[in-house]
Amino acid sequence: MIDRFDVLIVGTGHGGAQTALALRQNGFEGTIAMLGRDKEPPYERPPLSKEYLAREKEFERILIRPVSFWKDKQVRLMLGSEVVAVDADARTVALQDGRTFGYGELVWAAGGSPRKLTCEGADLQGIHSVRDKGDVDAITGQLGNGARRVVVIGGGYIGLEAAAVLRKLGCTVVLLEAMERVLARVACEAISRFFEAQHRVHGVQVRLNTVVDCIQGDGTKATGVKLDNGEVIHCDMVIVGIGIVPVVEQLSAAGADTPNGVAVDEYCRTSLPHVHAIGDVALQANSFADGKMIRIESVQNAGGMANTVAKNLCGSQVPYLATPWFWSNQYDLRLQTAGLSAGHDKTVLRGDPFKRSFSVIYLKRGKVIALDCVNAMKDYVQGLKLVEARAEVAVEALVDSETPLKNLISVLRGEKK
């Protein structure tokens, strides 16, 4: 006999934890288990590159729930457990340690593994990702042993957030980005150049259009990063933030459709019966991307999909239709994003970047499709409604930062201001 659970959740991040929470909140009385590669109970991931790395929050403060909570809710945690195979016909999963568990419904919330460097020297010590607690503990351990010269490879959210914290901790930081600007995949040039300038002001050496040739070392640990032009940047530590690889090989081997992640329908169901996928791994048609199949890597998406799966398993057929949103904290700046800006044909600057509080509104064929708000909470909260409605608003009205965006929403509805 093997242990069997009514719902087996693979992954103990935000998506996995929220699935278990939402099941109980929706009255699910069956057995639930969470399997996770991480050895720690479910915890928040965004603080890893922010407050936890900065040593401003202890680990206990970023736990999603106290450890006792899961026992009280009769959710079995099986930590340090890696699934190596899924048998969709038998409804079982096999673990690396040889154990096998059965399930009634499987929720795949395994997230992604940090994309690794493939160049020579990539396996040296002192090269870190920022994906889990162990990664950050290794970084802070090396800092505690005197490391002060850091090369950050990758100018996305993770790389920029890590660079900001490391400067705050007194490190010399060189940030390398292969593209012509930071945040190139997620933001317009105005946002990219603003954050690039802020990092330069804070002492980060930002190097754009820069390609890494190899990592140099002393035979054990990394001591420098060699560029393709022959230049060597000497360092004590390397942090790599070049994206993730979705963990779906087990579902792929079981026969699931896995073109880039695992394809799911509007209810987060995979092509395998009784198997659902959520969060970073889930490839889904998205109305905010003109119906294209995309993956969204965010806490909001993981939590929203988890709620959808839980409601469906409890008998409510509810499709997942949430508006994407994201955030990033760097220095004293808070960037909040609503919608998806890919494919925009016009941007509108609202406010003054020199005052360190402004927004960029993205339009496509005259409709508001996304916003990037820097230290502009009101714009973000009110502008979210414009994004959800794909509102058509005159550019002149959007530019006027003295007019609250909520007034534009009222006008669209024909209401009085």
Tab-separated table of C-alpha atoms in Angstrom:
chain	number	residue	atom	x	y	z
A	1	MET	CA	0.000	0.000	0.000
A	2	ILE	CA	1.165	3.526	-0.759
A	3	ASP	CA	0.085	6.733	0.920
A	4	ARG	CA	-2.615	8.509	-1.047
A	5	PHE	CA	-3.923	12.056	-0.736
A	6	ASP	CA	-7.083	13.565	-2.143
A	7	VAL	CA	-5.019	16.568	-3.279
A	8	LEU	CA	-1.266	16.346	-3.658
A	9	ILE	CA	0.508	19.664	-4.221
A	10	VAL	CA	4.014	19.672	-5.686
A	11	GLY	CA	5.733	22.888	-4.642
A	12	THR	CA	5.804	24.782	-1.355
A	13	GLY	CA	6.118	28.318	-2.704
A	14	HIS	CA	3.343	30.892	-2.921
A	15	GLY	CA	1.253	28.878	-5.369
A	16	GLY	CA	1.463	25.608	-3.474
A	17	ALA	CA	0.816	27.190	-0.093
A	18	GLN	CA	-2.112	29.251	-1.375
A	19	THR	CA	-3.685	26.166	-2.946
A	20	ALA	CA	-3.725	24.415	0.422
A	21	LEU	CA	-4.992	27.550	2.185
A	22	ALA	CA	-7.742	28.155	-0.361
A	23	LEU	CA	-8.890	24.543	-0.294
A	24	ARG	CA	-9.489	24.720	3.439
A	25	GLN	CA	-11.044	28.185	3.155
A	26	ASN	CA	-13.481	26.816	0.569
A	27	GLY	CA	-14.518	23.974	2.836
A	28	PHE	CA	-12.446	21.136	1.392
A	29	GLU	CA	-12.339	18.331	3.968
A	30	GLY	CA	-10.213	15.772	2.117
A	31	THR	CA	-6.570	14.964	2.715
A	32	ILE	CA	-3.948	17.433	1.477
A	33	ALA	CA	-0.176	17.116	1.232
A	34	MET	CA	2.509	19.467	-0.039
A	35	LEU	CA	5.768	18.125	-1.458
A	36	GLY	CA	8.662	20.541	-1.836
A	37	ARG	CA	12.328	20.492	-2.780
A	38	ASP	CA	12.897	23.240	-0.229
A	39	LYS	CA	13.768	22.071	3.259
A	40	GLU	CA	11.958	25.001	4.864
A	41	PRO	CA	8.208	25.414	5.415
A	42	PRO	CA	6.424	27.709	2.929
A	43	TYR	CA	7.847	31.236	2.901
A	44	GLU	CA	7.619	34.401	0.849
A	45	ARG	CA	10.068	34.628	-2.050
A	46	PRO	CA	10.093	38.378	-2.940
A	47	PRO	CA	11.875	39.393	0.313
A	48	LEU	CA	14.801	37.123	-0.580
A	49	SER	CA	16.307	39.736	-2.903
A	50	LYS	CA	15.168	42.598	-0.685
A	51	GLU	CA	14.666	42.589	3.103
A	52	TYR	CA	16.047	39.111	3.781
A	53	LEU	CA	19.227	39.726	1.815
A	54	ALA	CA	19.533	43.137	3.489
A	55	ARG	CA	19.199	41.412	6.889
A	56	GLU	CA	16.214	43.606	7.697
A	57	LYS	CA	13.890	40.631	8.193
A	58	GLU	CA	14.622	37.366	9.926
A	59	PHE	CA	13.420	34.196	8.260
A	60	GLU	CA	10.545	33.686	10.687
A	61	ARG	CA	9.059	36.987	9.532
A	62	ILE	CA	8.769	35.846	5.935
A	63	LEU	CA	7.029	32.544	6.654
A	64	ILE	CA	3.680	32.426	4.848
A	65	ARG	CA	2.159	30.892	7.969
A	66	PRO	CA	3.631	29.690	11.264
A	67	VAL	CA	4.794	26.080	11.116
A	68	SER	CA	2.017	24.997	13.499
A	69	PHE	CA	-0.630	26.354	11.111
A	70	TRP	CA	-0.168	23.574	8.581
A	71	LYS	CA	-0.603	20.882	11.206
A	72	ASP	CA	-3.679	22.627	12.573
A	73	LYS	CA	-5.192	22.704	9.080
A	74	GLN	CA	-4.254	19.045	8.537
A	75	VAL	CA	-1.949	19.795	5.640
A	76	ARG	CA	0.948	17.369	5.568
A	77	LEU	CA	4.277	18.961	4.693
A	78	MET	CA	6.897	16.736	3.078
A	79	LEU	CA	9.938	18.983	2.775
A	80	GLY	CA	13.217	18.215	1.070
A	81	SER	CA	11.304	15.943	-1.302
A	82	GLU	CA	11.886	15.992	-5.040
A	83	VAL	CA	9.447	14.439	-7.485
A	84	VAL	CA	11.220	12.583	-10.286
A	85	ALA	CA	8.275	10.984	-12.087
A	86	VAL	CA	4.522	11.290	-12.515
A	87	ASP	CA	2.299	8.396	-13.615
A	88	ALA	CA	-0.924	10.045	-14.763
A	89	ASP	CA	-2.687	6.728	-15.379
A	90	ALA	CA	-1.920	5.306	-11.942
A	91	ARG	CA	-2.211	8.780	-10.356
A	92	THR	CA	1.069	8.473	-8.513
A	93	VAL	CA	4.261	10.472	-8.110
A	94	ALA	CA	7.664	8.961	-7.425
A	95	LEU	CA	10.262	10.737	-5.313
A	96	GLN	CA	14.020	10.757	-5.671
A	97	ASP	CA	14.344	8.826	-2.405
A	98	GLY	CA	12.253	5.948	-3.761
A	99	ARG	CA	8.953	6.727	-2.082
A	100	THR	CA	5.708	6.782	-4.069
A	101	PHE	CA	2.512	8.673	-3.274
A	102	GLY	CA	-0.917	8.475	-4.826
A	103	TYR	CA	-3.296	11.352	-5.498
A	104	GLY	CA	-6.864	12.080	-6.416
A	105	GLU	CA	-5.912	15.462	-7.900
A	106	LEU	CA	-2.375	16.700	-8.531
A	107	VAL	CA	-1.509	20.408	-8.412
A	108	TRP	CA	1.849	21.151	-10.008
A	109	ALA	CA	3.267	24.317	-8.438
A	110	ALA	CA	6.944	23.403	-8.758
A	111	GLY	CA	8.072	26.811	-9.994
A	112	GLY	CA	11.372	27.176	-11.780
A	113	SER	CA	15.044	26.516	-11.335
A	114	PRO	CA	17.453	29.444	-11.764
A	115	ARG	CA	18.929	29.565	-15.232
A	116	LYS	CA	22.622	28.750	-14.908
A	117	LEU	CA	25.620	30.109	-16.714
A	118	THR	CA	26.920	27.678	-19.330
A	119	CYS	CA	30.360	29.186	-19.809
A	120	GLU	CA	33.667	27.852	-18.522
A	121	GLY	CA	34.006	28.277	-14.776
A	122	ALA	CA	30.247	28.263	-14.139
A	123	ASP	CA	30.627	25.520	-11.518
A	124	LEU	CA	33.077	27.422	-9.300
A	125	GLN	CA	32.181	28.260	-5.724
A	126	GLY	CA	31.032	31.798	-5.050
A	127	ILE	CA	28.539	31.879	-7.929
A	128	HIS	CA	25.030	32.372	-6.580
A	129	SER	CA	21.407	32.554	-7.662
A	130	VAL	CA	18.675	34.298	-5.671
A	131	ARG	CA	15.851	31.778	-5.767
A	132	ASP	CA	15.542	30.254	-2.300
A	133	LYS	CA	16.618	30.746	1.299
A	134	GLY	CA	19.696	28.581	0.817
A	135	ASP	CA	20.887	30.800	-2.023
A	136	VAL	CA	20.629	33.961	0.051
A	137	ASP	CA	22.136	32.328	3.121
A	138	ALA	CA	25.144	31.396	0.996
A	139	ILE	CA	25.470	34.994	-0.191
A	140	THR	CA	25.216	36.478	3.293
A	141	GLY	CA	27.642	33.849	4.571
A	142	GLN	CA	30.205	34.925	2.012
A	143	LEU	CA	29.584	38.581	2.854
A	144	GLY	CA	30.161	37.728	6.497
A	145	ASN	CA	33.513	36.237	5.539
A	146	GLY	CA	34.654	39.482	3.956
A	147	ALA	CA	33.429	39.380	0.352
A	148	ARG	CA	32.979	42.939	-0.886
A	149	ARG	CA	33.501	42.944	-4.658
A	150	VAL	CA	30.434	41.599	-6.431
A	151	VAL	CA	29.587	41.110	-10.095
A	152	VAL	CA	25.860	40.801	-10.829
A	153	ILE	CA	25.028	39.184	-14.169
A	154	GLY	CA	21.586	40.185	-15.426
A	155	GLY	CA	19.733	43.498	-15.382
A	156	GLY	CA	16.228	42.238	-14.637
A	157	TYR	CA	14.292	42.628	-11.393
A	158	ILE	CA	16.394	40.155	-9.407
A	159	GLY	CA	19.736	41.547	-10.549
A	160	LEU	CA	18.744	45.149	-9.889
A	161	GLU	CA	17.208	44.397	-6.496
A	162	ALA	CA	20.284	42.447	-5.419
A	163	ALA	CA	22.570	45.216	-6.651
A	164	ALA	CA	20.615	47.811	-4.654
A	165	VAL	CA	20.851	45.781	-1.435
A	166	LEU	CA	24.536	44.990	-1.911
A	167	ARG	CA	25.359	48.672	-2.369
A	168	LYS	CA	23.446	49.385	0.827
A	169	LEU	CA	25.636	46.782	2.538
A	170	GLY	CA	28.758	48.568	1.332
A	171	CYS	CA	29.806	46.298	-1.525
A	172	THR	CA	31.406	47.342	-4.770
A	173	VAL	CA	28.952	46.229	-7.433
A	174	VAL	CA	29.374	45.813	-11.181
A	175	LEU	CA	26.170	44.898	-13.017
A	176	LEU	CA	26.465	43.264	-16.439
A	177	GLU	CA	23.571	43.259	-18.906
A	178	ALA	CA	23.816	41.654	-22.335
A	179	MET	CA	21.063	43.833	-23.815
A	180	GLU	CA	21.216	47.551	-24.536
A	181	ARG	CA	19.257	48.495	-21.418
A	182	VAL	CA	18.152	47.051	-18.071
A	183	LEU	CA	14.588	45.754	-17.689
A	184	ALA	CA	14.469	45.542	-21.489
A	185	ARG	CA	12.033	42.616	-21.512
A	186	VAL	CA	9.470	44.152	-19.194
A	187	ALA	CA	9.550	47.948	-19.457
A	188	CYS	CA	9.891	50.813	-21.914
A	189	GLU	CA	13.103	52.763	-22.392
A	190	ALA	CA	12.039	55.613	-20.103
A	191	ILE	CA	11.679	53.236	-17.157
A	192	SER	CA	14.897	51.405	-18.070
A	193	ARG	CA	16.963	54.575	-18.281
A	194	PHE	CA	15.500	55.934	-15.056
A	195	PHE	CA	16.480	52.850	-13.065
A	196	GLU	CA	19.850	52.627	-14.791
A	197	ALA	CA	20.540	56.236	-13.740
A	198	GLN	CA	19.430	55.584	-10.163
A	199	HIS	CA	21.797	52.645	-9.853
A	200	ARG	CA	24.656	54.683	-11.251
A	201	VAL	CA	23.923	57.466	-8.765
A	202	HIS	CA	24.136	54.886	-5.963
A	203	GLY	CA	27.528	53.696	-7.178
A	204	VAL	CA	26.650	50.603	-9.223
A	205	GLN	CA	28.837	50.243	-12.294
A	206	VAL	CA	26.262	49.373	-14.949
A	207	ARG	CA	27.718	47.760	-18.063
A	208	LEU	CA	25.302	47.340	-20.979
A	209	ASN	CA	25.731	45.341	-24.207
A	210	THR	CA	28.184	43.237	-22.236
A	211	VAL	CA	28.725	39.537	-22.841
A	212	VAL	CA	30.427	37.172	-20.384
A	213	ASP	CA	33.095	34.894	-21.841
A	214	CYS	CA	33.910	32.845	-18.733
A	215	ILE	CA	34.309	32.890	-14.973
A	216	GLN	CA	37.880	32.819	-13.749
A	217	GLY	CA	38.876	31.196	-10.472
A	218	ASP	CA	41.658	29.939	-8.277
A	219	GLY	CA	40.714	26.317	-8.859
A	220	THR	CA	37.975	26.383	-6.226
A	221	LYS	CA	36.173	29.705	-6.093
A	222	ALA	CA	35.389	32.480	-8.542
A	223	THR	CA	37.841	35.376	-8.615
A	224	GLY	CA	36.802	37.254	-11.730
A	225	VAL	CA	34.495	37.559	-14.710
A	226	LYS	CA	36.120	37.644	-18.135
A	227	LEU	CA	34.197	39.486	-20.835
A	228	ASP	CA	34.153	38.654	-24.528
A	229	ASN	CA	36.431	41.629	-25.202
A	230	GLY	CA	39.119	40.133	-22.974
A	231	GLU	CA	38.565	42.435	-19.990
A	232	VAL	CA	38.548	40.773	-16.559
A	233	ILE	CA	36.482	42.169	-13.709
A	234	HIS	CA	37.978	40.908	-10.461
A	235	CYS	CA	35.500	39.969	-7.770
A	236	ASP	CA	34.866	37.948	-4.627
A	237	MET	CA	31.388	36.813	-5.620
A	238	VAL	CA	29.130	36.465	-8.664
A	239	ILE	CA	25.344	36.696	-8.549
A	240	VAL	CA	23.452	35.391	-11.558
A	241	GLY	CA	19.965	36.663	-12.344
A	242	ILE	CA	19.215	35.579	-15.908
A	243	GLY	CA	15.788	34.047	-15.498
A	244	ILE	CA	14.390	30.656	-14.627
A	245	VAL	CA	13.741	27.330	-16.316
A	246	PRO	CA	10.241	26.028	-15.475
A	247	VAL	CA	10.302	22.663	-13.723
A	248	VAL	CA	8.092	20.580	-16.004
A	249	GLU	CA	10.254	17.687	-17.186
A	250	GLN	CA	8.329	15.235	-14.984
A	251	LEU	CA	5.008	16.282	-16.531
A	252	SER	CA	6.527	16.247	-20.000
A	253	ALA	CA	7.669	12.648	-19.510
A	254	ALA	CA	4.146	11.789	-18.348
A	255	GLY	CA	2.717	13.089	-21.627
A	256	ALA	CA	1.672	16.656	-20.781
A	257	ASP	CA	1.854	19.436	-23.356
A	258	THR	CA	5.004	21.352	-22.324
A	259	PRO	CA	6.099	23.821	-25.043
A	260	ASN	CA	7.479	26.434	-22.599
A	261	GLY	CA	6.212	25.492	-19.208
A	262	VAL	CA	3.102	23.324	-19.118
A	263	ALA	CA	0.037	24.336	-21.118
A	264	VAL	CA	-3.166	24.798	-19.105
A	265	ASP	CA	-6.715	25.838	-19.922
A	266	GLU	CA	-8.695	28.661	-18.325
A	267	TYR	CA	-9.255	26.466	-15.255
A	268	CYS	CA	-5.525	25.696	-14.900
A	269	ARG	CA	-5.998	22.095	-16.043
A	270	THR	CA	-3.194	20.431	-17.975
A	271	SER	CA	-3.701	17.950	-20.818
A	272	LEU	CA	-3.268	15.150	-18.258
A	273	PRO	CA	-6.437	14.105	-16.412
A	274	HIS	CA	-6.643	15.235	-12.776
A	275	VAL	CA	-3.424	17.278	-13.116
A	276	HIS	CA	-3.437	21.050	-12.675
A	277	ALA	CA	-0.538	23.513	-13.001
A	278	ILE	CA	-0.164	26.990	-11.555
A	279	GLY	CA	2.322	29.802	-11.125
A	280	ASP	CA	5.635	30.167	-12.905
A	281	VAL	CA	5.279	26.865	-14.771
A	282	ALA	CA	1.797	27.471	-16.187
A	283	LEU	CA	1.510	28.459	-19.863
A	284	GLN	CA	-1.933	29.909	-20.433
A	285	ALA	CA	-3.813	31.977	-23.014
A	286	ASN	CA	-3.954	35.487	-21.572
A	287	SER	CA	-6.433	38.152	-22.640
A	288	PHE	CA	-3.943	40.855	-21.604
A	289	ALA	CA	-1.559	39.434	-24.212
A	290	ASP	CA	-4.155	39.310	-27.006
A	291	GLY	CA	-4.876	35.668	-26.229
A	292	LYS	CA	-1.291	34.473	-26.625
A	293	MET	CA	-0.036	31.565	-24.535
A	294	ILE	CA	2.360	33.038	-21.977
A	295	ARG	CA	3.852	32.309	-18.580
A	296	ILE	CA	3.654	34.984	-15.884
A	297	GLU	CA	6.242	34.844	-13.130
A	298	SER	CA	4.730	36.682	-10.189
A	299	VAL	CA	3.334	36.081	-6.724
A	300	GLN	CA	-0.005	37.527	-7.837
A	301	ASN	CA	-0.296	35.023	-10.668
A	302	ALA	CA	0.666	32.061	-8.491
A	303	GLY	CA	-1.837	33.019	-5.814
A	304	GLY	CA	-4.636	33.779	-8.254
A	305	MET	CA	-4.222	30.495	-10.090
A	306	ALA	CA	-4.108	28.661	-6.763
A	307	ASN	CA	-7.450	30.198	-5.782
A	308	THR	CA	-8.929	29.188	-9.136
A	309	VAL	CA	-7.829	25.557	-8.756
A	310	ALA	CA	-9.088	25.394	-5.178
A	311	LYS	CA	-12.529	26.745	-6.115
A	312	ASN	CA	-12.799	24.345	-9.026
A	313	LEU	CA	-11.841	21.375	-6.872
A	314	CYS	CA	-14.526	22.476	-4.422
A	315	GLY	CA	-17.199	22.483	-7.114
A	316	SER	CA	-17.182	26.019	-8.551
A	317	GLN	CA	-16.246	26.314	-12.231
A	318	VAL	CA	-14.388	29.620	-12.124
A	319	PRO	CA	-11.946	30.561	-14.922
A	320	TYR	CA	-8.757	32.450	-14.169
A	321	LEU	CA	-9.057	35.988	-15.558
A	322	ALA	CA	-6.985	38.145	-13.201
A	323	THR	CA	-5.189	41.324	-14.244
A	324	PRO	CA	-1.404	40.768	-14.005
A	325	TRP	CA	0.487	42.964	-11.588
A	326	PHE	CA	4.075	43.124	-10.345
A	327	TRP	CA	6.293	45.175	-8.074
A	328	SER	CA	9.953	45.834	-7.361
A	329	ASN	CA	11.693	47.722	-4.544
A	330	GLN	CA	15.078	49.309	-5.259
A	331	TYR	CA	16.623	51.846	-2.874
A	332	ASP	CA	13.749	54.198	-1.936
A	333	LEU	CA	11.914	53.459	-5.167
A	334	ARG	CA	8.840	51.276	-5.528
A	335	LEU	CA	7.959	50.231	-9.057
A	336	GLN	CA	4.414	48.904	-9.455
A	337	THR	CA	3.194	47.482	-12.730
A	338	ALA	CA	-0.327	46.652	-13.853
A	339	GLY	CA	-1.085	44.818	-17.073
A	340	LEU	CA	1.329	43.643	-19.769
A	341	SER	CA	3.097	46.266	-21.857
A	342	ALA	CA	4.362	43.939	-24.610
A	343	GLY	CA	3.114	45.066	-28.004
A	344	HIS	CA	2.354	48.662	-26.987
A	345	ASP	CA	2.514	51.292	-29.726
A	346	LYS	CA	2.561	54.425	-27.576
A	347	THR	CA	3.680	55.515	-24.115
A	348	VAL	CA	2.469	58.463	-22.072
A	349	LEU	CA	4.653	59.982	-19.359
A	350	ARG	CA	2.656	61.222	-16.409
A	351	GLY	CA	4.487	63.172	-13.709
A	352	ASP	CA	8.141	64.127	-13.395
A	353	PRO	CA	10.962	61.550	-13.179
A	354	PHE	CA	13.223	64.220	-11.666
A	355	LYS	CA	10.854	64.333	-8.694
A	356	ARG	CA	11.181	60.543	-8.406
A	357	SER	CA	7.424	60.077	-8.666
A	358	PHE	CA	5.895	59.401	-12.069
A	359	SER	CA	4.066	56.876	-14.217
A	360	VAL	CA	4.320	55.541	-17.732
A	361	ILE	CA	1.037	54.539	-19.332
A	362	TYR	CA	1.176	52.075	-22.223
A	363	LEU	CA	-1.323	52.265	-25.053
A	364	LYS	CA	-2.132	49.904	-27.895
A	365	ARG	CA	-4.438	51.078	-30.641
A	366	GLY	CA	-5.563	53.861	-28.335
A	367	LYS	CA	-6.410	51.610	-25.374
A	368	VAL	CA	-4.673	51.543	-21.996
A	369	ILE	CA	-2.991	48.134	-21.647
A	370	ALA	CA	-0.476	48.654	-18.826
A	371	LEU	CA	1.095	51.071	-16.366
A	372	ASP	CA	4.489	51.373	-14.717
A	373	CYS	CA	4.244	53.535	-11.603
A	374	VAL	CA	7.321	54.733	-9.721
A	375	ASN	CA	6.524	55.987	-6.221
A	376	ALA	CA	3.033	56.745	-7.532
A	377	MET	CA	0.672	54.566	-5.532
A	378	LYS	CA	-2.476	56.512	-6.425
A	379	ASP	CA	-1.772	56.208	-10.146
A	380	TYR	CA	-1.266	52.488	-9.734
A	381	VAL	CA	-4.422	51.821	-7.717
A	382	GLN	CA	-6.636	54.024	-9.879
A	383	GLY	CA	-4.967	53.188	-13.191
A	384	LEU	CA	-5.503	49.478	-12.632
A	385	LYS	CA	-9.169	50.065	-13.447
A	386	LEU	CA	-8.220	51.648	-16.771
A	387	VAL	CA	-6.104	48.601	-17.620
A	388	GLU	CA	-8.881	46.194	-16.695
A	389	ALA	CA	-11.326	48.101	-18.909
A	390	ARG	CA	-8.814	48.531	-21.772
A	391	ALA	CA	-10.056	52.090	-21.601
A	392	GLU	CA	-9.739	54.555	-24.455
A	393	VAL	CA	-8.663	57.853	-22.886
A	394	ALA	CA	-7.351	60.988	-24.564
A	395	VAL	CA	-3.587	61.319	-24.221
A	396	GLU	CA	-4.022	64.888	-22.976
A	397	ALA	CA	-6.074	63.629	-20.040
A	398	LEU	CA	-3.562	60.922	-19.150
A	399	VAL	CA	-0.628	63.354	-19.202
A	400	ASP	CA	-2.221	65.735	-16.711
A	401	SER	CA	-0.883	64.453	-13.394
A	402	GLU	CA	-3.092	66.946	-11.538
A	403	THR	CA	-6.170	65.029	-12.662
A	404	PRO	CA	-6.618	61.795	-10.664
A	405	LEU	CA	-7.008	58.746	-12.869
A	406	LYS	CA	-10.174	57.858	-10.969
A	407	ASN	CA	-11.792	60.925	-12.547
A	408	LEU	CA	-11.109	59.442	-15.968
A	409	ILE	CA	-12.755	56.211	-14.885
A	410	SER	CA	-15.827	58.174	-13.780
A	411	VAL	CA	-15.975	59.948	-17.131
A	412	LEU	CA	-15.831	56.606	-18.945
A	413	ARG	CA	-18.771	55.376	-16.877
A	414	GLY	CA	-20.704	58.581	-17.435
A	415	GLU	CA	-20.608	59.381	-13.724
A	416	LYS	CA	-20.155	62.758	-12.109
A	417	LYS	CA	-16.670	63.561	-10.838
